[in-house]
Short mmCIF file of C-alpha atoms in Angstrom, two decimals:
data_model
loop_
_atom_site.label_atom_id
_atom_site.label_comp_id
_atom_site.label_asym_id
_atom_site.label_seq_id
_atom_site.Cartn_x
_atom_site.Cartn_y
_atom_site.Cartn_z
CA MET X 448 -45.61 -48.84 -14.87
CA ALA X 449 -44.29 -45.32 -14.42
CA GLU X 450 -46.29 -42.37 -15.65
CA GLU X 451 -44.57 -40.87 -18.68
CA ILE X 452 -44.35 -37.33 -19.93
CA LEU X 453 -44.04 -36.71 -23.66
CA VAL X 454 -41.60 -33.91 -24.13
CA PRO X 455 -39.57 -32.76 -27.09
CA SER X 456 -35.83 -33.13 -27.00
CA SER X 457 -34.19 -29.80 -26.37
CA GLY X 458 -30.55 -30.63 -26.85
CA LYS X 459 -28.07 -30.07 -24.10
CA ILE X 460 -29.33 -29.97 -20.55
CA THR X 461 -27.66 -27.03 -18.85
CA SER X 462 -28.63 -24.83 -15.97
CA HIS X 463 -27.34 -21.95 -13.90
CA LEU X 464 -26.45 -22.15 -10.23
CA THR X 465 -29.55 -21.19 -8.25
CA GLY X 466 -29.92 -20.05 -4.68
CA SER X 467 -31.81 -23.25 -3.84
CA LEU X 468 -29.03 -25.49 -5.19
CA LEU X 469 -26.37 -23.54 -3.34
CA ALA X 470 -28.41 -23.46 -0.12
CA VAL X 471 -29.06 -27.21 -0.05
CA ALA X 472 -25.39 -27.93 -0.86
CA PHE X 473 -24.29 -25.72 2.02
CA LEU X 474 -26.86 -27.06 4.48
CA THR X 475 -26.19 -30.75 3.85
CA SER X 476 -22.43 -30.21 3.92
CA PHE X 477 -22.49 -27.90 6.96
CA GLY X 478 -24.49 -30.29 9.12
CA SER X 479 -22.99 -33.55 7.86
CA SER X 480 -19.73 -33.41 5.88
CA MET X 481 -18.23 -30.77 8.18
CA LEU X 482 -18.76 -33.10 11.15
CA TYR X 483 -16.65 -35.75 9.43
CA GLY X 484 -13.74 -33.33 9.13
CA TYR X 485 -14.28 -32.08 12.68
CA ASN X 486 -14.21 -35.59 14.11
CA LEU X 487 -11.05 -36.45 12.19
CA ALA X 488 -9.12 -33.66 13.92
CA VAL X 489 -10.96 -33.14 17.23
CA VAL X 490 -9.01 -35.83 19.11
CA ASN X 491 -5.66 -34.34 18.11
CA SER X 492 -5.49 -31.34 20.46
CA PRO X 493 -6.92 -32.82 23.71
CA ALA X 494 -5.07 -36.14 23.35
CA ALA X 495 -3.03 -35.67 26.54
CA TYR X 496 -6.13 -34.66 28.55
CA ILE X 497 -8.16 -37.64 27.30
CA LYS X 498 -5.32 -40.04 28.12
CA ASP X 499 -5.01 -38.56 31.59
CA PHE X 500 -8.78 -38.92 32.09
CA TYR X 501 -8.57 -42.59 31.07
CA ASN X 502 -5.65 -43.22 33.40
CA GLN X 503 -7.20 -41.42 36.37
CA THR X 504 -10.54 -43.20 35.89
CA VAL X 505 -8.93 -46.64 35.78
CA LEU X 506 -6.78 -45.70 38.78
CA SER X 507 -9.87 -44.76 40.81
CA ARG X 508 -11.64 -47.97 39.76
CA ASN X 509 -8.84 -50.51 40.16
CA GLY X 510 -6.27 -48.82 42.34
CA THR X 511 -3.63 -49.03 39.60
CA GLY X 512 -3.13 -46.92 36.51
CA LEU X 513 -2.61 -48.00 32.91
CA SER X 514 0.75 -48.95 31.44
CA GLY X 515 2.11 -46.84 28.61
CA GLU X 516 1.32 -49.47 25.97
CA THR X 517 -2.21 -50.03 27.29
CA LEU X 518 -2.88 -46.30 27.35
CA THR X 519 -1.62 -45.95 23.76
CA LEU X 520 -3.82 -48.87 22.73
CA MET X 521 -6.86 -47.39 24.47
CA TYR X 522 -6.33 -44.00 22.86
CA SER X 523 -5.75 -45.59 19.44
CA LEU X 524 -9.10 -47.34 19.91
CA THR X 525 -10.72 -43.95 20.68
CA VAL X 526 -9.30 -42.57 17.43
CA SER X 527 -10.03 -45.58 15.23
CA VAL X 528 -13.46 -46.59 16.63
CA PHE X 529 -14.75 -43.61 14.65
CA ALA X 530 -13.84 -45.55 11.52
CA ILE X 531 -15.56 -48.71 12.78
CA GLY X 532 -18.76 -46.71 13.17
CA GLY X 533 -18.19 -45.22 9.73
CA LEU X 534 -17.94 -48.71 8.27
CA LEU X 535 -21.26 -49.70 9.84
CA GLY X 536 -22.87 -46.50 8.55
CA SER X 537 -21.61 -47.11 5.03
CA LEU X 538 -23.02 -50.64 5.07
CA ILE X 539 -26.57 -49.50 5.89
CA VAL X 540 -26.66 -46.41 3.67
CA GLY X 541 -28.12 -48.33 0.71
CA MET X 542 -31.08 -49.51 2.77
CA LEU X 543 -31.65 -46.04 4.20
CA VAL X 544 -31.57 -44.08 0.93
CA THR X 545 -33.89 -46.58 -0.74
CA ARG X 546 -36.43 -46.39 2.09
CA PHE X 547 -36.22 -42.76 3.19
CA GLY X 548 -34.76 -41.05 0.14
CA ARG X 549 -31.58 -39.01 -0.04
CA LYS X 550 -32.71 -35.90 1.84
CA GLY X 551 -34.85 -37.99 4.20
CA THR X 552 -31.82 -40.02 5.23
CA VAL X 553 -29.78 -36.88 5.96
CA VAL X 554 -32.56 -35.47 8.13
CA LYS X 555 -33.46 -38.64 10.04
CA THR X 556 -29.88 -39.57 10.92
CA THR X 557 -29.26 -36.28 12.73
CA VAL X 558 -30.54 -38.03 15.88
CA LEU X 559 -27.24 -39.94 15.97
CA VAL X 560 -25.28 -36.70 16.40
CA PHE X 561 -27.37 -35.60 19.37
CA ILE X 562 -26.92 -38.99 21.07
CA ALA X 563 -23.16 -38.96 20.48
CA GLY X 564 -22.79 -35.36 21.61
CA SER X 565 -24.62 -36.12 24.86
CA LEU X 566 -22.46 -39.17 25.59
CA MET X 567 -19.16 -37.38 25.04
CA GLY X 568 -20.29 -34.17 26.72
CA PHE X 569 -21.24 -35.89 29.99
CA SER X 570 -18.47 -38.52 29.97
CA ARG X 571 -16.21 -36.77 32.48
CA ILE X 572 -19.09 -36.00 34.87
CA CYS X 573 -20.04 -39.68 34.78
CA GLY X 574 -16.39 -40.81 35.00
CA SER X 575 -16.83 -43.06 31.97
CA PRO X 576 -14.19 -43.51 29.24
CA GLU X 577 -16.66 -45.90 27.66
CA MET X 578 -19.00 -42.98 26.92
CA VAL X 579 -16.23 -41.22 24.99
CA ILE X 580 -15.45 -44.32 22.95
CA PHE X 581 -19.12 -45.14 22.30
CA GLY X 582 -19.84 -41.51 21.39
CA ARG X 583 -17.00 -41.60 18.86
CA PHE X 584 -18.47 -44.83 17.48
CA ILE X 585 -21.91 -43.24 16.97
CA THR X 586 -20.45 -40.14 15.31
CA GLY X 587 -18.66 -42.55 13.02
CA ILE X 588 -21.97 -44.16 12.04
CA HIS X 589 -23.38 -40.74 11.19
CA SER X 590 -20.30 -39.79 9.18
CA GLY X 591 -20.33 -43.14 7.37
CA ILE X 592 -23.89 -42.46 6.24
CA SER X 593 -23.29 -38.79 5.44
CA LEU X 594 -20.10 -39.37 3.50
CA SER X 595 -22.09 -41.43 1.00
CA VAL X 596 -25.57 -39.91 1.00
CA VAL X 597 -24.59 -36.22 0.76
CA PRO X 598 -22.59 -36.60 -2.51
CA MET X 599 -25.34 -38.89 -3.81
CA TYR X 600 -28.02 -36.30 -3.03
CA LEU X 601 -26.09 -33.37 -4.49
CA GLY X 602 -25.09 -35.38 -7.56
CA GLU X 603 -28.74 -36.19 -8.28
CA ILE X 604 -30.17 -32.69 -7.78
CA ALA X 605 -27.41 -30.98 -9.79
CA PRO X 606 -27.60 -30.42 -13.55
CA LYS X 607 -24.74 -32.13 -15.37
CA ASN X 608 -22.81 -28.90 -15.96
CA LEU X 609 -22.77 -28.15 -12.19
CA ARG X 610 -22.44 -31.70 -10.83
CA GLY X 611 -18.69 -31.40 -10.31
CA PHE X 612 -18.92 -28.04 -8.56
CA LEU X 613 -21.70 -29.10 -6.19
CA GLY X 614 -20.09 -32.51 -5.72
CA LEU X 615 -16.96 -30.91 -4.25
CA VAL X 616 -18.80 -28.58 -1.85
CA PRO X 617 -18.78 -31.36 0.82
CA SER X 618 -14.98 -31.62 0.54
CA ILE X 619 -14.67 -27.89 1.28
CA PHE X 620 -16.73 -28.38 4.42
CA ILE X 621 -14.65 -31.40 5.42
CA GLY X 622 -11.63 -29.10 5.35
CA THR X 623 -13.63 -26.47 7.20
CA GLY X 624 -14.49 -29.03 9.87
CA VAL X 625 -10.83 -29.92 10.33
CA PHE X 626 -9.95 -26.21 10.54
CA ALA X 627 -12.74 -25.58 13.07
CA ALA X 628 -11.40 -28.38 15.28
CA GLN X 629 -7.89 -26.95 15.03
CA ILE X 630 -9.01 -23.41 15.93
CA LEU X 631 -11.33 -24.45 18.77
CA GLY X 632 -8.55 -26.70 20.05
CA LEU X 633 -6.25 -23.76 20.69
CA HIS X 634 -5.38 -23.29 24.37
CA GLU X 635 -7.02 -19.85 24.33
CA LEU X 636 -10.39 -21.37 23.36
CA LEU X 637 -11.46 -24.98 24.15
CA GLY X 638 -7.96 -26.42 24.33
CA LYS X 639 -7.88 -26.38 28.14
CA GLU X 640 -8.26 -29.51 30.23
CA GLU X 641 -11.64 -28.56 31.69
CA TYR X 642 -13.17 -27.96 28.26
CA TRP X 643 -12.34 -31.14 26.34
CA PRO X 644 -15.81 -32.79 26.81
CA LEU X 645 -17.44 -29.62 25.42
CA PHE X 646 -14.87 -29.62 22.61
CA LEU X 647 -15.92 -33.15 21.61
CA SER X 648 -19.66 -32.44 21.80
CA VAL X 649 -19.93 -29.01 20.13
CA LEU X 650 -20.65 -30.79 16.83
CA VAL X 651 -24.36 -30.81 17.72
CA VAL X 652 -24.62 -27.09 16.83
CA PRO X 653 -24.29 -27.33 13.02
CA THR X 654 -26.49 -30.42 12.96
CA PHE X 655 -29.23 -28.57 14.85
CA ILE X 656 -29.15 -25.75 12.27
CA GLN X 657 -29.35 -28.32 9.48
CA LEU X 658 -32.32 -30.02 11.14
CA LEU X 659 -34.20 -26.72 11.33
CA LEU X 660 -33.79 -25.76 7.67
CA LEU X 661 -33.14 -28.80 5.45
CA PRO X 662 -36.65 -30.38 5.72
CA TRP X 663 -38.03 -27.40 3.77
CA PHE X 664 -36.09 -28.44 0.65
CA PRO X 665 -37.33 -31.05 -1.87
CA GLU X 666 -36.13 -34.61 -2.27
CA SER X 667 -33.87 -35.68 -5.16
CA PRO X 668 -35.86 -35.43 -8.44
CA ARG X 669 -34.16 -38.57 -9.79
CA TYR X 670 -35.20 -40.53 -6.71
CA LEU X 671 -38.76 -39.22 -6.94
CA LEU X 672 -39.15 -40.16 -10.61
CA ILE X 673 -37.03 -43.27 -11.11
CA GLU X 674 -37.68 -45.01 -7.78
CA LYS X 675 -40.99 -43.53 -6.61
CA ASN X 676 -42.61 -42.87 -10.01
CA ASN X 677 -43.92 -39.56 -8.67
CA VAL X 678 -43.95 -37.29 -11.72
CA HIS X 679 -45.74 -34.40 -10.00
CA ALA X 680 -43.20 -34.25 -7.15
CA THR X 681 -40.36 -34.55 -9.67
CA ILE X 682 -41.53 -31.53 -11.65
CA LYS X 683 -42.05 -29.55 -8.44
CA ALA X 684 -38.54 -30.42 -7.22
CA LEU X 685 -36.93 -29.52 -10.54
CA LYS X 686 -38.69 -26.15 -10.62
CA TRP X 687 -37.44 -25.52 -7.09
CA TYR X 688 -33.81 -26.32 -7.98
CA ARG X 689 -33.63 -24.83 -11.49
CA ALA X 690 -33.68 -21.27 -12.77
CA LYS X 691 -35.96 -20.18 -15.59
CA CYS X 692 -35.05 -22.90 -18.05
CA ASP X 693 -36.56 -25.81 -19.93
CA ILE X 694 -36.76 -28.75 -17.51
CA GLN X 695 -38.42 -31.02 -20.06
CA ALA X 696 -35.15 -32.27 -21.54
CA GLU X 697 -33.90 -33.18 -18.06
CA ILE X 698 -37.12 -35.10 -17.34
CA GLU X 699 -36.72 -36.88 -20.67
CA GLU X 700 -33.14 -37.88 -19.80
CA MET X 701 -34.33 -39.29 -16.45
CA GLN X 702 -37.11 -41.19 -18.20
CA ASP X 703 -34.58 -42.68 -20.62
CA GLU X 704 -32.73 -44.03 -17.61
CA GLN X 705 -35.98 -45.17 -16.02
CA ARG X 706 -36.92 -47.12 -19.18
CA SER X 707 -33.50 -48.76 -19.26
CA LEU X 708 -34.10 -49.90 -15.68
CA SER X 709 -37.72 -50.96 -16.15
CA SER X 710 -36.84 -54.64 -15.64
CA VAL X 711 -33.97 -54.07 -13.19
CA GLU X 712 -34.43 -53.94 -9.42
CA THR X 713 -32.07 -52.05 -7.13
CA LEU X 714 -29.01 -54.28 -6.95
CA SER X 715 -27.52 -55.71 -3.79
CA VAL X 716 -23.80 -55.53 -3.18
CA TRP X 717 -23.40 -59.20 -4.06
CA ASN X 718 -25.29 -58.79 -7.34
CA LEU X 719 -23.24 -55.72 -8.20
CA LEU X 720 -20.00 -57.64 -7.63
CA GLN X 721 -21.28 -60.43 -9.89
CA ASP X 722 -22.30 -58.06 -12.69
CA ASP X 723 -19.56 -58.39 -15.32
CA SER X 724 -20.83 -55.36 -17.21
CA VAL X 725 -19.67 -52.99 -14.46
CA ARG X 726 -16.52 -54.70 -13.24
CA TRP X 727 -14.26 -51.82 -14.35
CA GLN X 728 -16.51 -49.31 -12.61
CA VAL X 729 -16.49 -51.39 -9.42
CA LEU X 730 -12.72 -51.86 -9.58
CA SER X 731 -12.28 -48.12 -10.06
CA VAL X 732 -14.42 -47.37 -7.00
CA VAL X 733 -12.37 -49.89 -5.00
CA VAL X 734 -9.02 -48.42 -6.06
CA ILE X 735 -9.83 -44.73 -5.53
CA ASN X 736 -11.56 -45.25 -2.18
CA ILE X 737 -8.79 -47.42 -0.75
CA GLY X 738 -6.20 -45.07 -2.21
CA MET X 739 -7.98 -42.06 -0.72
CA GLN X 740 -7.41 -43.36 2.82
CA LEU X 741 -4.10 -45.24 2.38
CA SER X 742 -2.65 -42.06 0.90
CA GLY X 743 -1.74 -41.15 4.48
CA ILE X 744 -4.06 -38.17 4.89
CA ASP X 745 -5.71 -39.65 7.98
CA ALA X 746 -2.31 -40.20 9.57
CA ILE X 747 -1.64 -36.50 8.98
CA TRP X 748 -5.00 -35.40 10.44
CA PHE X 749 -5.06 -37.80 13.40
CA TYR X 750 -1.48 -37.23 14.48
CA THR X 751 -0.51 -33.78 13.18
CA ASN X 752 0.86 -32.65 16.55
CA ASP X 753 3.00 -35.78 16.89
CA ILE X 754 4.36 -35.35 13.36
CA PHE X 755 5.32 -31.74 14.02
CA GLU X 756 6.88 -32.71 17.35
CA ASN X 757 9.02 -35.35 15.63
CA ALA X 758 9.94 -32.74 13.04
CA GLY X 759 11.43 -30.63 15.82
CA ILE X 760 8.87 -27.82 15.91
CA PRO X 761 8.98 -26.15 19.37
CA ALA X 762 6.08 -27.33 21.54
CA PRO X 763 4.46 -23.88 22.05
CA GLU X 764 4.33 -23.36 18.28
CA ILE X 765 2.81 -26.71 17.32
CA GLN X 766 -0.85 -25.86 17.91
CA TYR X 767 -0.57 -22.70 15.80
CA THR X 768 1.31 -24.51 13.04
CA THR X 769 -1.40 -27.19 13.01
CA ALA X 770 -4.16 -24.57 12.85
CA GLY X 771 -2.35 -22.85 9.99
CA THR X 772 -2.59 -25.99 7.88
CA GLY X 773 -6.40 -25.74 8.11
CA ILE X 774 -6.38 -22.55 6.05
CA ILE X 775 -4.51 -24.44 3.31
CA GLU X 776 -7.20 -27.15 3.38
CA ILE X 777 -10.00 -24.66 2.74
CA ILE X 778 -8.09 -22.79 0.00
CA ALA X 779 -7.17 -26.04 -1.76
CA GLY X 780 -10.78 -27.25 -1.53
CA LEU X 781 -12.02 -24.01 -3.09
CA ILE X 782 -9.47 -24.33 -5.90
CA GLY X 783 -10.70 -27.84 -6.66
CA CYS X 784 -14.35 -26.80 -6.46
CA PHE X 785 -14.00 -23.88 -8.87
CA THR X 786 -11.73 -25.66 -11.37
CA ILE X 787 -13.31 -29.11 -11.60
CA GLU X 788 -15.73 -28.19 -14.38
CA LYS X 789 -12.84 -26.75 -16.39
CA LEU X 790 -10.07 -29.26 -15.65
CA GLY X 791 -12.23 -32.35 -15.18
CA ARG X 792 -12.27 -35.12 -12.58
CA ARG X 793 -9.26 -37.07 -13.89
CA HIS X 794 -6.83 -34.16 -13.80
CA LEU X 795 -7.74 -33.24 -10.22
CA MET X 796 -7.33 -36.83 -9.01
CA ILE X 797 -4.09 -37.48 -10.91
CA GLY X 798 -2.60 -34.14 -9.86
CA GLY X 799 -3.73 -34.49 -6.24
CA PHE X 800 -2.43 -38.03 -5.73
CA THR X 801 0.86 -37.21 -7.50
CA MET X 802 1.40 -34.16 -5.30
CA MET X 803 0.68 -36.25 -2.19
CA GLY X 804 3.12 -38.94 -3.34
CA ILE X 805 5.93 -36.43 -3.87
CA CYS X 806 5.33 -34.75 -0.50
CA SER X 807 5.14 -38.08 1.38
CA ALA X 808 8.55 -39.00 0.00
CA GLY X 809 9.70 -35.47 0.91
CA ILE X 810 8.71 -35.96 4.57
CA THR X 811 10.90 -39.05 4.76
CA LEU X 812 13.87 -37.21 3.28
CA ALA X 813 13.33 -34.18 5.53
CA LEU X 814 13.07 -36.21 8.74
CA ILE X 815 16.25 -38.12 7.89
CA LEU X 816 18.28 -35.00 7.10
CA GLN X 817 16.96 -32.70 9.83
CA VAL X 818 19.53 -34.03 12.31
CA LYS X 819 22.29 -32.45 10.21
CA LEU X 820 20.32 -29.66 8.58
CA LEU X 821 18.03 -27.82 10.97
CA PHE X 822 16.08 -26.05 8.21
CA MET X 823 14.77 -29.45 7.03
CA ARG X 824 12.24 -29.37 9.88
CA TYR X 825 10.48 -26.59 8.00
CA VAL X 826 10.68 -28.62 4.79
CA SER X 827 8.78 -31.41 6.55
CA VAL X 828 6.11 -28.90 7.58
CA CYS X 829 5.85 -27.76 3.95
CA CYS X 830 5.47 -31.38 2.88
CA VAL X 831 2.63 -31.87 5.38
CA VAL X 832 0.95 -28.78 3.94
CA GLY X 833 1.54 -30.16 0.43
CA ILE X 834 -0.09 -33.49 1.30
CA ILE X 835 -3.14 -31.71 2.74
CA ALA X 836 -3.38 -29.35 -0.25
CA GLY X 837 -3.02 -32.17 -2.78
CA PHE X 838 -5.70 -34.17 -0.99
CA CYS X 839 -8.21 -31.31 -0.74
CA ILE X 840 -7.79 -30.29 -4.39
CA GLY X 841 -9.06 -33.61 -5.73
CA PRO X 842 -8.87 -36.89 -3.78
CA ALA X 843 -10.96 -35.49 -0.89
CA GLY X 844 -14.18 -35.18 -2.86
CA VAL X 845 -13.82 -36.54 -6.39
CA PRO X 846 -13.99 -40.27 -5.41
CA PHE X 847 -17.48 -39.78 -3.94
CA LEU X 848 -18.56 -37.78 -6.99
CA ILE X 849 -17.14 -40.39 -9.36
CA THR X 850 -18.99 -43.14 -7.49
CA ALA X 851 -22.27 -41.38 -8.22
CA GLU X 852 -21.38 -40.75 -11.87
CA LEU X 853 -20.17 -44.23 -12.85
CA PHE X 854 -23.40 -46.03 -11.95
CA LYS X 855 -27.06 -45.87 -12.79
CA GLN X 856 -29.81 -45.42 -10.20
CA SER X 857 -30.22 -49.16 -9.65
CA HIS X 858 -26.50 -49.72 -9.06
CA ARG X 859 -25.63 -46.53 -7.16
CA PRO X 860 -26.58 -47.48 -3.54
CA ALA X 861 -24.62 -50.75 -3.71
CA ALA X 862 -21.65 -48.93 -5.25
CA TYR X 863 -21.65 -46.47 -2.37
CA ILE X 864 -21.76 -49.35 0.11
CA ILE X 865 -18.67 -50.91 -1.49
CA GLY X 866 -16.78 -47.64 -1.77
CA GLY X 867 -17.79 -46.44 1.67
CA SER X 868 -16.98 -49.70 3.47
CA LEU X 869 -13.53 -49.93 1.88
CA ASN X 870 -12.96 -46.26 2.64
CA TRP X 871 -13.71 -46.75 6.32
CA LEU X 872 -11.82 -50.03 6.61
CA SER X 873 -8.76 -48.27 5.24
CA ASN X 874 -9.42 -45.32 7.56
CA PHE X 875 -9.49 -47.66 10.55
CA THR X 876 -6.32 -49.42 9.43
CA VAL X 877 -4.36 -46.18 9.13
CA GLY X 878 -5.70 -44.70 12.39
CA PHE X 879 -4.95 -47.83 14.40
CA VAL X 880 -1.68 -48.96 12.79
CA PHE X 881 0.09 -45.65 12.11
CA PRO X 882 1.41 -45.04 15.68
CA PHE X 883 2.97 -48.53 15.72
CA LEU X 884 4.20 -48.18 12.11
CA GLN X 885 5.80 -44.88 13.05
CA MET X 886 7.53 -46.49 16.04
CA SER X 887 8.87 -49.43 14.02
CA ALA X 888 9.68 -47.86 10.64
CA GLY X 889 10.40 -44.32 11.78
CA SER X 890 10.74 -41.79 8.99
CA TYR X 891 10.42 -44.47 6.31
CA CYS X 892 6.75 -45.14 7.10
CA TYR X 893 5.74 -42.30 4.76
CA LEU X 894 7.23 -44.15 1.78
CA VAL X 895 4.32 -46.60 2.06
CA PHE X 896 1.88 -43.74 1.55
CA SER X 897 3.97 -42.34 -1.31
CA THR X 898 3.83 -45.66 -3.17
CA VAL X 899 0.05 -45.86 -2.76
CA CYS X 900 -0.45 -42.31 -4.10
CA PHE X 901 1.64 -42.84 -7.21
CA SER X 902 -0.07 -46.19 -7.91
CA VAL X 903 -3.57 -44.67 -7.73
CA ALA X 904 -2.53 -41.77 -9.99
CA VAL X 905 -1.31 -44.24 -12.63
CA TYR X 906 -4.52 -46.28 -12.40
CA VAL X 907 -6.73 -43.21 -12.83
CA TYR X 908 -4.67 -42.12 -15.85
CA ILE X 909 -4.99 -45.52 -17.56
CA VAL X 910 -8.50 -46.68 -16.66
CA ILE X 911 -10.96 -43.96 -15.61
CA PRO X 912 -12.45 -41.84 -18.42
CA GLU X 913 -13.39 -38.19 -18.02
CA THR X 914 -17.01 -37.73 -16.89
CA LYS X 915 -17.15 -33.93 -16.95
CA ASN X 916 -20.38 -32.38 -18.26
CA LYS X 917 -21.98 -35.72 -19.24
CA THR X 918 -25.30 -37.27 -18.31
CA PHE X 919 -25.39 -40.58 -16.44
CA MET X 920 -26.44 -42.35 -19.64
CA GLU X 921 -23.55 -40.80 -21.58
CA ILE X 922 -21.10 -41.87 -18.88
CA SER X 923 -22.54 -45.38 -19.10
CA ARG X 924 -21.72 -45.64 -22.80
CA LEU X 925 -18.41 -43.84 -22.44
CA PHE X 926 -17.27 -46.38 -19.87
CA SER X 927 -18.53 -49.19 -22.10
CA LYS X 928 -16.28 -47.91 -24.85
CA LYS X 929 -13.35 -47.74 -22.43
CA GLU X 930 -14.12 -51.23 -21.18
CA ALA X 931 -14.25 -52.57 -24.73
CA THR X 932 -10.84 -51.06 -25.46
CA LEU X 933 -9.26 -52.46 -22.31
CA GLU X 934 -10.76 -55.92 -22.82
CA SER X 935 -9.83 -56.12 -26.49
CA GLN X 936 -6.23 -55.35 -25.54
CA GLY X 937 -5.88 -58.15 -23.06
CA LEU X 938 -8.84 -59.79 -21.36
CA PHE X 939 -11.03 -60.76 -24.33
CA HIS X 940 -10.67 -61.18 -28.05
CA VAL X 941 -12.65 -58.58 -30.01
CA ASP X 942 -14.77 -61.23 -31.74
CA GLN X 943 -15.67 -62.76 -28.39
CA LEU X 944 -16.59 -59.34 -27.06
CA LYS X 945 -18.98 -58.76 -29.95
CA LEU X 946 -20.85 -61.97 -29.17
CA ARG X 947 -21.55 -60.91 -25.63
CA LYS X 948 -24.84 -59.28 -24.76
CA MET X 949 -24.88 -57.50 -21.45
CA ASN X 950 -28.08 -56.16 -20.02
CA GLY X 951 -26.49 -54.42 -17.06
CA TYR X 952 -25.26 -50.90 -16.75
CA GLY X 953 -22.16 -50.11 -18.75
CA GLY X 954 -22.54 -53.18 -20.98
CA LEU X 955 -22.52 -53.43 -24.75
CA GLU X 956 -26.03 -53.86 -26.11
CA HIS X 957 -24.96 -54.12 -29.76
CA ALA X 958 -21.71 -55.08 -31.40
CA SER X 959 -21.91 -52.07 -33.67
CA LEU X 960 -22.37 -49.52 -30.89
CA GLU X 961 -20.33 -46.35 -31.46
CA PHE X 962 -20.33 -43.44 -29.08
CA ASP X 963 -19.13 -39.91 -29.41
CA SER X 964 -18.62 -38.54 -25.88
CA SER X 965 -19.76 -35.11 -26.97
CA SER X 966 -23.10 -36.29 -28.37
CA SER X 967 -26.43 -36.24 -26.59
CA VAL X 968 -28.26 -39.33 -25.45
CA PRO X 969 -30.55 -40.61 -28.20
#
């Protein structure tokens, strides 16, 4: 039985942004989330050099080169194998965070980056395309883990009034990683043929800095108290991450959650899927994570140069146009980060997906009309910028934040496995299929992405409640109220709903339960 601290209730739990909170958010994002963005865009600039390396290597081995289709297939595998690794990483993240903790997982998995960087860096010397592909696979595993564990860690160390702000810091660094790949990929820097192995492996630098500094920071207080029952370490961690404020109310809120989970073990994915009390939360995670990738953003990042070439942008200008979009990514990410606590999660997601849907339809129109109207090529570039901006404002980071907020401690790792695996499966699908979809459907392929974006925006508007500035227990009851409303309108009769007793997270414990979203947890 967990050790318990008797503390008086002190009302709302609020805190100021401290140097420790900001430092750990920057370190985890710089050495992990930024690598995800970097790896999304790093294969864009040296694509021709990598293809030539593949062809020359096969020619020296077999005496014959690769056909055009085989070379396209091999390069598509190089792009999309990153997502296969990401899928594997997302599937094991629950086991890792339960065993090693949130910060511990971030630190221990840095070894993957060093292995991958070595493989890709020495691939040309060894004459091995396989080393490039396997290196991309391993970086994918690291990104699959990081994409789940970093938002989970930041969401648990942040006070509720700063959870949205800190939760979107990783999305800013994802955009920064994309921008870094675009800048380093310029011909004046690492965009030359002789430098592409170094270009692929330079990602070890930020991870090395993270490895030097992050171990000095404490583990997640929620993990230490709720899962490890270590009250002393919890208090020490909270004092490290909080300014001069009363931490007793925050400990009390965590202990409320711990008591509610006293008879509940950490759920597996299968048990989470079978838990009727959280089916709307699970469905929401499924929709926003699939929608995040099928929105077309990965097609934009993976094949930006090809898109601009098809739009008629002169070849010498393409690399600079692509790099210019990276500035938009960072600005849009900062806008989302600094407005999320004012506008809320729902508004950023609805606005972001809607903007992406409009711009995806705009690309189709621009590509069709550019034959007759030359200025439409610049409209298509503006639409690409609009898709990137819409994504970075909300859909880039909010889905991972929402996944942490919709579930209790016992359900959270399994929820991240579901969300992460679907995210990466969709990522792989887009990365692998888009070149062939573009060849077969031409300009109309972007209408598929437009339809997805509008559909997700409508779902978020109807189903997902606002979670801004609420504790995890408050969000639990708020979603229960939403679930009751949705079920009473169609899935269940109200009288039947009142007879149900759900012991899981998000369920209705009493038929008479009323909840005011602005109230504190009793």
